[in-house]
XYZ file of C-alpha atoms in Angstrom:
534
model
C 116.550 113.771 71.140
C 116.489 110.732 72.804
C 113.515 109.690 74.970
C 114.631 110.841 78.938
C 114.849 108.586 81.794
C 111.423 108.966 83.509
C 112.226 109.771 87.347
C 112.169 107.079 89.441
C 111.315 107.051 93.241
C 113.791 107.331 95.688
C 113.441 105.684 99.422
C 116.054 105.646 102.111
C 117.819 102.570 103.287
C 115.636 101.001 105.933
C 116.751 98.502 108.289
C 117.002 94.663 107.598
C 114.509 92.592 109.337
C 116.620 90.995 111.715
C 117.675 94.409 113.386
C 113.709 94.645 114.135
C 114.076 92.183 116.948
C 116.144 94.121 118.752
C 113.667 96.881 118.808
C 111.483 95.161 121.737
C 109.137 97.854 123.380
C 110.136 100.314 120.729
C 109.045 101.843 117.659
C 110.019 99.913 115.020
C 112.318 101.642 112.357
C 112.444 98.902 109.534
C 111.985 100.058 105.645
C 108.672 99.470 104.988
C 109.940 97.499 101.794
C 111.097 94.767 104.183
C 108.184 92.622 103.347
C 108.922 92.926 99.815
C 112.714 92.878 99.883
C 112.526 89.620 102.352
C 110.689 87.796 99.879
C 113.026 88.747 97.243
C 115.998 87.317 99.069
C 114.682 84.407 98.665
C 114.734 84.392 95.033
C 117.310 86.726 93.809
C 120.249 84.658 93.957
C 122.894 85.752 92.167
C 122.414 89.564 93.348
C 121.271 90.629 89.477
C 118.390 93.227 89.174
C 117.089 93.906 86.753
C 116.080 97.306 85.402
C 113.295 99.166 83.713
C 112.605 99.123 80.036
C 113.244 102.853 78.504
C 112.372 101.567 75.096
C 108.535 100.288 73.426
C 108.404 97.034 72.561
C 109.250 95.316 69.215
C 111.637 98.092 68.725
C 114.044 98.345 65.594
C 117.608 100.148 65.388
C 116.198 103.474 63.411
C 118.066 103.734 59.696
C 120.791 106.445 59.756
C 119.692 109.563 57.704
C 115.965 109.301 58.103
C 112.883 109.585 60.098
C 110.637 106.855 58.232
C 111.123 103.525 56.954
C 111.061 102.772 53.590
C 108.012 101.372 52.106
C 106.966 97.857 51.932
C 104.064 96.141 50.541
C 102.143 94.480 53.187
C 99.867 91.672 52.754
C 97.543 91.337 55.589
C 96.226 93.952 58.315
C 98.468 92.425 61.127
C 101.604 92.945 58.957
C 100.504 96.369 58.310
C 99.809 97.329 62.053
C 103.463 95.886 62.952
C 104.704 98.078 60.385
C 102.810 101.104 61.941
C 104.100 100.087 65.424
C 108.001 99.944 64.269
C 107.704 102.885 62.511
C 106.394 104.724 65.449
C 109.176 103.193 67.715
C 111.581 104.882 65.643
C 110.017 108.152 66.244
C 109.872 107.312 69.764
C 113.576 106.880 69.981
C 113.978 110.252 68.234
C 112.287 111.649 71.067
C 108.983 112.641 68.359
C 106.392 111.562 70.917
C 103.236 112.636 69.308
C 104.344 111.421 65.884
C 105.002 107.937 67.709
C 101.564 108.110 69.095
C 100.369 108.437 65.576
C 101.882 105.519 64.668
C 100.715 103.014 67.413
C 97.342 104.573 67.522
C 97.132 103.710 63.508
C 98.817 100.249 64.289
C 95.453 99.857 66.881
C 93.252 100.519 64.255
C 94.856 98.086 61.895
C 95.129 95.077 64.188
C 92.834 92.561 64.025
C 90.853 92.471 67.517
C 91.612 88.525 67.815
C 95.451 89.535 68.286
C 95.031 90.401 71.680
C 98.688 89.978 72.426
C 100.013 92.279 69.377
C 97.433 95.030 70.775
C 98.354 95.102 74.281
C 101.693 95.548 72.982
C 100.637 98.714 71.123
C 98.598 100.176 73.596
C 101.764 99.653 76.250
C 103.972 101.073 73.395
C 101.515 104.259 73.096
C 101.331 104.473 76.952
C 105.220 104.550 76.497
C 105.219 107.738 74.370
C 102.035 109.636 76.647
C 104.547 108.709 79.388
C 107.044 110.710 78.139
C 104.776 113.417 77.666
C 103.528 113.503 81.020
C 99.920 112.531 80.060
C 99.083 110.412 83.344
C 95.820 110.027 82.321
C 96.632 108.726 78.774
C 98.829 106.804 80.058
C 96.754 104.753 82.746
C 93.573 104.196 80.304
C 96.172 102.641 77.413
C 97.553 100.458 79.866
C 94.219 99.322 80.904
C 93.644 98.297 77.648
C 96.538 96.300 77.786
C 96.255 94.868 80.714
C 92.895 93.772 80.279
C 94.064 91.821 77.274
C 97.043 90.552 78.927
C 96.578 90.392 82.728
C 100.560 89.570 83.546
C 101.647 92.044 81.136
C 104.315 93.177 83.919
C 105.889 96.041 81.895
C 101.864 97.861 81.441
C 101.501 97.418 85.059
C 104.747 98.838 86.207
C 103.421 101.788 83.776
C 100.284 102.218 85.078
C 101.555 102.053 88.638
C 103.977 105.174 88.254
C 101.249 106.900 86.287
C 98.549 106.279 89.379
C 101.229 107.539 91.638
C 101.131 110.571 89.722
C 97.804 111.101 90.358
C 97.873 110.424 93.617
C 96.268 107.319 93.594
C 97.979 105.371 95.700
C 96.050 102.500 96.558
C 95.619 101.331 93.086
C 99.375 101.533 92.269
C 100.205 99.743 95.043
C 98.259 96.997 93.902
C 99.972 97.250 90.384
C 103.317 97.700 91.700
C 102.857 94.366 94.248
C 101.586 92.501 91.024
C 104.809 93.431 89.508
C 106.674 92.406 92.598
C 105.236 89.005 92.555
C 105.107 88.260 89.123
C 108.960 88.951 89.070
C 109.553 87.450 91.683
C 110.679 90.553 93.970
C 114.038 90.778 91.658
C 113.212 94.409 89.840
C 114.976 97.524 91.947
C 112.620 99.885 90.439
C 109.547 98.125 91.389
C 110.730 97.611 94.608
C 111.444 101.371 95.545
C 107.686 102.459 94.092
C 106.374 99.708 96.150
C 108.128 100.979 99.131
C 107.237 104.835 98.465
C 103.727 104.457 97.944
C 103.375 101.955 101.278
C 105.482 105.067 103.480
C 102.856 107.784 102.098
C 99.938 105.158 102.843
C 101.251 104.806 106.301
C 101.691 108.288 106.962
C 98.548 109.197 105.982
C 96.668 106.431 107.873
C 98.796 106.687 111.456
C 98.225 110.981 111.289
C 94.602 110.355 111.180
C 94.401 107.436 113.792
C 97.223 108.825 116.022
C 95.589 112.121 116.488
C 92.198 110.795 117.881
C 93.105 107.887 119.647
C 93.221 108.049 123.594
C 97.060 107.679 125.256
C 96.795 104.141 126.547
C 98.951 103.022 129.284
C 100.533 99.513 128.215
C 100.208 96.836 130.917
C 101.952 95.703 134.061
C 103.838 93.179 132.150
C 105.106 95.482 129.954
C 106.286 98.577 132.021
C 108.215 95.528 134.097
C 109.661 94.566 131.404
C 110.765 98.187 130.738
C 112.054 98.959 133.647
C 113.615 95.784 133.876
C 115.973 96.903 131.237
C 117.580 99.542 133.599
C 119.596 97.932 136.057
C 121.194 101.644 137.592
C 118.245 103.124 137.512
C 117.131 105.575 140.753
C 113.439 106.465 140.153
C 112.876 102.120 139.149
C 114.132 101.367 142.700
C 110.711 101.423 143.974
C 109.156 98.728 141.705
C 112.366 96.412 141.682
C 111.720 96.556 145.508
C 108.425 94.708 145.140
C 110.357 92.156 143.474
C 112.546 90.923 146.394
C 112.454 87.379 147.839
C 109.774 86.645 150.560
C 111.945 86.560 153.027
C 113.467 90.013 152.499
C 109.860 91.388 152.222
C 109.055 89.929 155.625
C 111.389 92.079 157.182
C 110.944 95.075 155.243
C 107.398 95.216 154.097
C 105.799 94.830 150.864
C 105.657 98.655 150.372
C 107.475 101.130 152.240
C 104.810 103.734 154.188
C 105.409 107.372 152.994
C 106.016 109.922 155.984
C 107.064 112.991 154.053
C 104.758 115.168 152.612
C 105.897 114.596 148.667
C 103.757 113.722 145.511
C 106.711 112.184 143.879
C 107.140 109.764 146.740
C 103.534 108.739 146.897
C 104.364 108.382 142.633
C 106.809 105.799 143.802
C 104.095 104.351 146.069
C 101.786 103.935 143.531
C 104.380 102.428 141.105
C 104.684 99.733 144.111
C 101.018 99.658 143.702
C 101.037 99.340 140.044
C 98.618 102.197 139.987
C 100.650 103.841 136.977
C 97.733 105.910 135.935
C 98.625 108.571 138.390
C 102.345 108.308 138.367
C 101.937 111.777 135.906
C 99.776 113.589 137.726
C 101.744 113.425 141.292
C 105.024 113.942 139.287
C 103.481 116.914 138.041
C 102.192 118.378 141.516
C 106.270 117.722 142.666
C 107.711 119.802 139.779
C 105.180 122.349 139.946
C 105.817 122.976 143.806
C 109.346 123.159 143.218
C 110.028 120.297 145.387
C 113.147 118.507 146.791
C 112.873 115.738 144.229
C 111.703 118.005 141.287
C 114.648 116.345 139.210
C 113.394 112.722 140.012
C 109.625 113.563 139.455
C 110.903 115.424 135.997
C 112.564 112.341 134.951
C 109.927 109.599 136.449
C 107.363 111.842 134.404
C 109.262 111.653 131.307
C 109.638 107.869 131.025
C 105.843 107.306 131.673
C 105.117 110.095 129.064
C 107.582 107.447 126.609
C 105.883 104.317 127.720
C 102.153 106.292 126.882
C 103.781 107.214 123.284
C 104.292 110.895 124.086
C 107.576 111.548 123.057
C 106.818 115.608 122.705
C 106.091 115.704 126.159
C 108.774 113.394 127.005
C 111.904 115.711 125.842
C 111.742 118.833 127.541
C 111.882 117.009 130.861
C 114.673 114.791 129.649
C 116.565 118.179 128.291
C 115.690 119.578 132.035
C 117.255 116.769 134.041
C 120.053 116.440 131.881
C 121.014 120.308 131.997
C 121.034 120.236 135.451
C 124.426 120.071 136.420
C 123.907 119.757 140.213
C 121.454 116.442 140.068
C 122.547 113.190 140.693
C 124.994 111.808 138.131
C 122.906 108.630 137.819
C 119.956 110.655 137.119
C 121.294 112.785 134.264
C 122.954 109.536 132.719
C 119.292 107.951 132.824
C 118.063 110.790 131.417
C 120.778 110.790 128.722
C 120.050 107.312 127.975
C 116.129 107.338 127.284
C 116.705 110.381 125.251
C 119.474 108.778 123.262
C 116.828 105.733 122.519
C 114.174 107.902 121.988
C 116.226 109.817 119.119
C 117.126 105.764 117.831
C 113.830 105.299 117.779
C 112.994 108.194 115.850
C 116.264 107.301 113.686
C 118.158 110.053 114.213
C 121.394 108.107 115.001
C 124.110 110.853 115.289
C 122.195 112.455 118.374
C 121.526 108.782 119.462
C 124.976 108.235 119.525
C 126.015 111.676 121.092
C 123.855 111.593 124.232
C 125.465 107.621 124.889
C 128.398 108.827 124.837
C 128.081 111.571 127.147
C 126.482 109.030 129.217
C 129.170 106.897 129.285
C 131.624 110.004 129.991
C 129.703 111.244 133.385
C 129.061 107.582 134.709
C 131.901 105.288 133.471
C 130.614 102.343 135.333
C 126.629 102.762 134.208
C 126.032 99.365 132.770
C 122.784 100.767 131.462
C 124.728 103.034 129.412
C 126.957 99.954 127.680
C 123.550 97.839 127.210
C 121.399 100.400 125.362
C 124.292 102.105 123.419
C 124.808 98.509 122.335
C 121.520 98.382 120.586
C 122.272 101.464 118.980
C 125.546 99.761 117.529
C 124.036 96.748 116.251
C 120.957 98.961 114.335
C 124.351 100.887 112.948
C 125.740 97.301 111.852
C 128.681 98.155 114.094
C 128.564 94.605 115.139
C 132.261 94.199 116.909
C 131.121 97.464 118.925
C 128.195 96.352 119.914
C 129.544 93.421 121.616
C 132.414 95.157 123.029
C 129.334 97.355 124.765
C 127.312 94.110 125.603
C 130.567 92.572 127.477
C 130.865 95.697 129.464
C 127.171 95.568 130.432
C 127.656 92.311 131.835
C 131.071 93.176 133.285
C 129.526 95.399 135.864
C 126.287 93.481 135.932
C 126.525 89.871 135.211
C 123.521 88.904 136.241
C 121.715 91.302 133.353
C 119.329 88.841 130.899
C 119.096 91.670 128.195
C 122.990 91.998 127.711
C 123.063 88.118 127.886
C 120.455 88.069 124.965
C 121.447 90.581 122.496
C 125.324 89.680 123.092
C 124.085 86.448 121.531
C 122.183 87.871 118.904
C 125.018 90.021 117.885
C 127.085 87.351 117.898
C 124.912 85.577 115.975
C 124.827 88.000 113.233
C 128.431 87.727 113.372
C 128.461 84.221 112.388
C 125.565 84.241 109.866
C 126.653 87.130 107.798
C 129.686 85.874 108.047
C 128.652 82.145 106.604
C 130.698 80.684 109.240
C 128.041 77.492 110.790
C 130.153 76.057 113.457
C 129.678 79.696 115.317
C 126.182 80.034 114.236
C 125.771 76.920 116.156
C 127.395 78.406 119.070
C 125.447 81.586 119.184
C 122.507 79.142 118.779
C 123.559 77.280 122.094
C 124.020 80.528 123.524
C 120.500 81.337 123.215
C 119.395 77.949 124.966
C 121.519 78.698 127.553
C 119.893 82.416 128.006
C 116.743 81.341 128.009
C 117.169 78.097 130.743
C 119.363 80.912 132.709
C 116.626 83.650 132.682
C 112.924 81.977 131.566
C 111.249 85.144 132.573
C 113.447 87.281 129.586
C 111.101 88.045 126.881
C 113.592 89.195 124.654
C 115.674 86.250 125.106
C 112.772 84.181 123.418
C 112.110 87.222 120.702
C 115.864 87.322 119.750
C 116.225 83.261 119.777
C 112.932 82.952 117.588
C 114.573 85.615 115.170
C 117.579 83.435 114.993
C 115.167 80.133 114.234
C 113.753 82.276 111.721
C 116.642 82.560 109.570
C 117.617 78.788 109.808
C 114.169 78.085 108.800
C 113.189 75.870 112.305
C 109.959 77.538 111.792
C 108.156 75.413 114.667
C 110.562 76.232 117.178
C 110.631 79.448 116.271
C 106.507 79.825 116.575
C 107.018 78.305 119.960
C 109.742 80.665 121.009
C 107.064 83.891 119.584
C 104.396 82.337 121.730
C 106.611 82.369 124.856
C 107.823 85.822 124.649
C 104.114 87.083 124.196
C 102.956 85.273 127.191
C 105.407 87.257 129.211
C 104.820 90.399 127.369
C 101.339 90.494 125.791
C 101.395 93.980 123.899
C 104.306 93.824 122.765
C 103.992 94.920 119.424
C 107.317 94.110 117.978
C 106.403 90.141 118.766
C 103.301 90.680 116.527
C 105.380 92.198 113.772
C 107.852 88.989 113.249
C 105.447 86.441 114.125
C 103.512 86.805 111.372
C 103.920 83.514 109.637
C 101.567 83.541 106.199
C 100.166 86.404 105.230
C 96.666 86.404 106.253
C 97.529 85.579 109.847
C 100.558 88.796 109.568
C 97.648 90.772 108.945
C 95.493 90.501 111.994
C 98.965 90.256 113.618
C 99.993 93.475 112.525
C 96.390 95.054 113.287
C 97.219 94.202 116.798
C 100.080 95.736 116.668
C 98.602 99.199 115.407
C 96.569 99.292 118.258
C 99.678 98.746 120.794
C 101.728 101.559 118.848
C 103.232 103.776 121.177
C 104.451 106.851 118.816
C 103.042 107.829 115.305
C 106.029 106.630 113.439
C 106.025 103.323 114.793
C 101.882 103.342 113.624
C 102.754 104.696 110.352
C 105.168 101.604 109.991
C 103.179 99.083 111.395
C 100.200 100.092 108.497
C 102.667 100.146 105.954
C 103.740 96.589 106.535
C 100.075 95.879 106.800
C 99.052 97.208 103.733
C 102.111 95.408 102.365
C 100.631 92.125 103.351
C 97.404 92.966 102.317
C 98.397 94.007 98.657
C 100.284 90.774 98.087
C 97.378 88.626 99.222
C 95.044 90.162 97.077
C 97.205 90.172 93.941
C 97.932 86.716 94.783
C 94.081 85.478 94.964
C 93.688 87.855 92.027
C 96.092 86.234 89.601
C 95.963 82.831 91.432
C 99.677 82.848 92.818
C 100.633 81.013 95.968
C 100.659 83.945 98.323
C 104.060 84.672 99.906
C 105.084 83.825 103.174
C 107.366 86.374 105.544
């Protein structure tokens, strides 16, 4: 019986690094293996992928019709050990793993202690036989012996990593599989998949513990203003926009409107004007509980602030109610659909997200926000042509939309970059320069430009753009992720981002990225290698 193929870890397809750039202010949905994949992309030029070894080392083709080789006169202990190993290899190929283990044990006993390379091979081969019998503890023990004699023994490291994963020792598994990824220059798909799987599990475990105990945190006023600026046709944000009018308009209308009507919702809007955001949810709740005339508006505003503090569970019922209010203002329903669609996008439910955006476009055809946010979804789904069309429609309806202008530039850049069209790449880069000149307070313009500059290996200028973005939005987790640079610096950035995560999913992903960076740093130090860079 031939040796069965080991079960390999499965992993969903994560988003490429460039897609992360679009998620400014939203949970990150990039596959956690990205840190490994980015490095791999720099070395695997021919697209070849190395697979896992399925047989022991030094194996010979089995002799037809017989289980054991003919007797051979052995002149040294090492020769006798090699013969025992070769005999074990034939048993292994025949699926006789217990017999193979006996032969490898004999080879280990016969081999002189100074022959460390041969001994490490014998231990690794015996571990392969134990693996077929699912004796994971024995696999780890033999791989440890092999690695002690040969610290860069990739096959033993990877086999130990798989066994450690079976034993639920994720931390040590991650260290081993990271070592394999680095030593093989990130070109082995099997080790990359295992790393991705383990990182996701570790991230989920850490986020589950931390997210339960953390207090909901209101984002900074800069972040909230930036969030509302992504909606240009939003009734509930109009009070906030009013405070941004020109001075001459303020002289005529006043800094903030006086609330003359007894309404908790209007009081909440006044708190928005005053940037007293912590009181908004409670005032909206009063309006909803009293069944006031602004119930729909209060539900939408409360849902919006639930999303801002990372409480999507509480936000969704409010959004559902607004969407189902057939007599409500169509602008409110469309805005609720956009926000629910964005929430689904963050939760990696693209079909539900697409349905909400399409329905919003159907009920409010001239709402620029619909096309802007649907364009972001299309980018994430790698539907770049459709994304450009949506951004064009948004710009047609709202020419001063800085976010749509910046994201259209990024979509055009991705088209040119993936199509290997240097002239169009340069046109897109010039477009970014125009965007940050025309909209100097648009943080996303700097963030997306920085991502393109990083692709073009213009790291110094990219850092300048990221610094400008952080200046404008100091608590934007996504920017910290991108600004990683070297791994030690990246780890510090990830810790900052973790504390700013708006959802358990986002926090889990950030923990995974942080663990990946830390593991690569530790392995590089352990093996005296140059640490990878992002």
